[in-house]
Amino acid sequence: MVSNLMKFVVSHKKIPILHVNNMCCSKMRASLQRLKSHVPLGRNYSSLPGLIGNDIKSLHSVINPPIAKIRNIGIMAHIDAGKTTTTERILYYSGYTRSLGDVDDGDTVTDFMAQERERGITIQSAAVTFDWKGYRVNLIDTPGHVDFTLEVERCLRVLDGAVAVFDASAGVEAQTLTVWRQADKHRIPRICFLNKMDKTGASFKYAVESIREKLKAKPLLLQLPLGEGKAFKGVVDVVNKEKLLWNPNSDDGKDFVRNPLLEMSDPELLKETTEARNALIEQLQTAIRRVTLAQTAVPVLCGSALKNKGVQPLLDAVTVYLPSPEERNYEFLPWYKGDLCALAFKVLHDKQRGPLVFMRIYSGMIKPQLAIYNINGNCTERISRLLLPFADQHIEIPSLTAGNIALTVGLKHTATGDTIASSKSSALAAARRAETEGGKKHRRNNEAERLLLAGVEIPEPVFFCTIEPPSVAKQPDLDYVLKCLQREDPSLKVKLDADSGQTVLCGMGELHIEIIHDRIKREYGLETYLGPLQVAYRETILNAVRATDTLDRTLGDKRHLVTVELEVKPVETASVMPVIEYAGSVSEDLPTASQEAIENGIHSACLQGPLLGSPVQDVAVAVHSLVIHPGTSTTMISACVSRCIQKALKKADKQVLEPLMKLEVTVTRDYLSLVLADLAQRRGTIQEIQTRQENKIITGFVPLAEIMGYSTVLRTLTSGSATFALELSNYEAMNPQDQTVLLGRRSGLTQVL
Ligand SMILES: Nc1nc2c(ncn2[C@@H]2O[C@H](COP(=O)(O)OP(=O)(O)OP(=O)(O)O)[C@@H](O)[C@H]2O)c(=O)[nH]1
């Protein structure tokens, strides 16, 4: 008994969960205040359910609840909509924490990484597990900043449902649209929570309309607010015709009453509620849950996380309307026939325990000491310990079954996005089933590929800069740190500049690179120096050009001789992957190894264009003839093809393409003209200016090169009253004058992207 109990030790050691960030003004101000006043960061935690006494059986049921009682949900939203505040309330009401954390005081459970506490923003998502009325809820807090969009998308992949949090005074904002589209892509059923109902300017009607218009979703109003702005008191439950009033004298909002609406006391409200209820029932015909799961409509609730109102009904709605893992239709599940299938969706580096891998288990079971097969890495490794991620506490557990989110210790090679099976033979058996059951639909290049679950497109980085260690002797340390960080964050790319020998960091935005730099110092104790931040350009060609090349080299007693004739031509693909065509005479009898060698040569040549050494986009390559002397190695074939393409690209008329960003600025009327004038100077084009209550919303496009450091500029221009969101739109041809200036500036500088 004693030894069994030892297995269920509660770990009180903090494991750093990486977090978020966004330099929004309110949080920056709050964090500065915090730094000045040195607010202590201590938290209280209640003991975990099932761990009291010797009741191992009840602990078992806590660890592996029936799958129908599991809800894997995410919270998604625009920056600052209140995700973290809502999560804090959720943890408090579910009895997990004993005090209410506050983002403005920097003591939330989920945002506990030092950077987050100082900046007041969430960098990467943390999984939080808790129980609510007999349901096991695994909740992923996702970041709102666009630099971490990949993080959001990866988390969506492992969710069964999501809560979209809105600022009720702003409705649908730029980043909400992005994450909503991502959730559409992964077919995630959603509930909307109109937060900040207490805020001046909050408008339930406006926010609902914006959901209808901008998200093209059908809102199902399950609640109506009781007052708005300062007058917000509670909510009306439209389905049950009840008023939910939070006790104004309770400082934590735990105390509230449900009162039926009566004709005598609330005639108007009853009338309004009855109308809304009738509309709801009419509109639906079928059950709310069914339409939510089918994603034909979204239930809408409202509240104020900060003022502790509306969070408990939101949790009820999560358990009632969002699906359990078994209600999600994962086409790959039958292929595994109950064997282990899991997705590693996040890797964290813990100094003491090494890499910690978060996994969503789709089928089968995970145990400590289990050997698992990583399909992406084609390697087998062993899990040493298994933990349940209760925010910054982790309990050690003996097993975890399908539908759950696990935290594993001991996996050294598994990276974010990897698919896990129990063994290579199990993965191969699943791949065979996929082929027979899925037919042509799933036929891809190789068996393993068919099973990869991640399917998250990693966007190309738009920024890069050099990074240097404090001394040459520290270069291996830097290489190691960057390798660890890349396992956690696949959107971070690291390259070596062949000419200067310098290490180059490539990231999704200024903030992304800044955070990486900061983490290298804080988490790994390595001081590094960053070179100036540069924009990642691309190149293309404007006309078709033919070229021929011969490579004739004797190595030892072996002659390698290959002659190729090819043509590069412009096509519109918006991609850096060249379209490859073969003349009939070439493709006939072309051995697979030679074809691979040709394609490797084409891809590597297109990575470095002749103008700036940046990737070449929108090109097709037609291989017209190819003569290979017997015995010529594939490396020589690749080298010859690559050289021939570079020759052709040099001869063509060339064009630099620059990243164009979609920009949304929210500004008060007083500052509108100042912001517009500044954008005009930045080669910006304005698409439209909308009015949202007191504010003007400017949307438009601006080249990335012109918008670096914009947060500081905008803050100065508008005395900190404006906010903005940026997102990569596309790559656009630079005009000839700007291109000449850029090429002049860059001559002498090497670009590695
Ligand atoms: N008035 C009001 N303010 C709120 C409410 N919820 C959150 N806030 C405030 O809004 C700001 C942002 O809240 P967070 O919870 O950090 O928002 P977030 O969505 O997690 O932010 P990111 O992680 O940076 O994307 C903080 O200053 C909160 O105090 C609310 O219901 N009413």
Tab-separated table of C-alpha atoms and ligand atoms in Angstrom, residues 20-22 24 26-27 30 75 77-87 102-104 108 111 116 120-123 141-145 165 167 193 195-200 303-309, ligand 1:
chain	number	residue	atom	x	y	z
A	20	VAL	CA	2.910	34.973	-23.545
A	21	ASN	CA	3.507	38.420	-24.401
A	22	ASN	CA	2.332	41.438	-26.170
A	24	CYS	CA	-0.010	46.373	-25.278
A	26	SER	CA	-2.341	48.805	-20.523
A	27	LYS	CA	-0.313	45.741	-19.607
A	30	ALA	CA	0.562	47.684	-15.225
A	75	ILE	CA	-9.681	29.799	-24.984
A	77	ALA	CA	-9.331	35.653	-28.586
A	78	HIS	CA	-7.802	38.932	-29.640
A	79	ILE	CA	-5.015	40.316	-27.428
A	80	ASP	CA	-6.302	41.628	-24.120
A	81	ALA	CA	-9.865	40.309	-24.501
A	82	GLY	CA	-9.478	38.705	-21.083
A	83	LYS	CA	-8.433	35.095	-21.709
A	84	THR	CA	-6.060	34.998	-18.777
A	85	THR	CA	-8.485	36.717	-16.396
A	86	THR	CA	-11.254	34.296	-17.445
A	87	THR	CA	-8.916	31.314	-16.944
A	102	ASP	CA	-4.903	39.263	-11.498
A	103	VAL	CA	-2.985	39.913	-14.711
A	104	ASP	CA	-2.492	43.511	-13.641
A	108	THR	CA	-1.927	34.569	-12.376
A	111	ASP	CA	1.059	33.495	-16.862
A	116	GLU	CA	4.988	37.232	-18.616
A	120	GLY	CA	1.777	40.968	-18.413
A	121	ILE	CA	1.198	38.911	-21.526
A	122	THR	CA	0.968	35.208	-22.485
A	123	ILE	CA	3.779	33.890	-24.762
A	141	ASP	CA	-4.708	29.116	-22.656
A	142	THR	CA	-3.607	30.357	-26.063
A	143	PRO	CA	-1.639	33.500	-26.827
A	144	GLY	CA	-3.318	36.404	-28.565
A	145	HIS	CA	-0.377	38.059	-30.294
A	165	VAL	CA	-13.556	35.426	-25.621
A	167	ASP	CA	-14.129	42.351	-25.427
A	193	PHE	CA	-18.144	34.629	-24.248
A	195	ASN	CA	-16.422	39.498	-21.679
A	196	LYS	CA	-15.914	42.977	-20.231
A	197	MET	CA	-19.668	43.658	-20.064
A	198	ASP	CA	-18.804	46.015	-17.184
A	199	LYS	CA	-16.534	48.178	-19.340
A	200	THR	CA	-17.640	51.642	-20.444
A	303	GLY	CA	-20.152	38.370	-18.397
A	304	SER	CA	-17.235	40.151	-16.836
A	305	ALA	CA	-14.323	38.007	-15.771
A	306	LEU	CA	-12.739	40.916	-13.949
A	307	LYS	CA	-15.889	41.660	-11.974
A	308	ASN	CA	-16.408	37.941	-11.307
A	309	LYS	CA	-19.679	37.637	-13.183
B	1	LIG	N1	-13.286	45.944	-17.445
B	1	LIG	C1	-12.849	44.702	-17.604
B	1	LIG	N2	-11.546	44.469	-17.808
B	1	LIG	C2	-11.137	43.199	-17.948
B	1	LIG	C3	-12.040	42.095	-17.931
B	1	LIG	N3	-11.333	40.948	-18.121
B	1	LIG	C4	-10.035	41.319	-18.266
B	1	LIG	N4	-9.904	42.663	-18.161
B	1	LIG	C5	-8.676	43.468	-18.249
B	1	LIG	O1	-8.187	43.411	-19.580
B	1	LIG	C6	-6.764	43.348	-19.586
B	1	LIG	C7	-6.318	42.088	-20.346
B	1	LIG	O2	-6.732	40.941	-19.651
B	1	LIG	P1	-6.043	39.505	-19.843
B	1	LIG	O3	-6.859	38.548	-19.064
B	1	LIG	O4	-4.591	39.546	-19.580
B	1	LIG	O5	-6.228	39.314	-21.403
B	1	LIG	P2	-5.601	38.184	-22.359
B	1	LIG	O6	-6.625	38.002	-23.398
B	1	LIG	O7	-5.173	37.007	-21.567
B	1	LIG	O8	-4.319	38.936	-22.947
B	1	LIG	P3	-3.105	38.277	-23.827
B	1	LIG	O9	-2.657	37.071	-23.108
B	1	LIG	O10	-2.078	39.363	-23.838
B	1	LIG	O11	-3.645	38.034	-25.161
B	1	LIG	C8	-6.312	43.364	-18.122
B	1	LIG	O12	-5.982	44.684	-17.785
B	1	LIG	C9	-7.568	42.887	-17.371
B	1	LIG	O13	-7.646	43.382	-16.054
B	1	LIG	C10	-13.431	42.374	-17.695
B	1	LIG	O14	-14.281	41.507	-17.626
B	1	LIG	N5	-13.759	43.690	-17.546
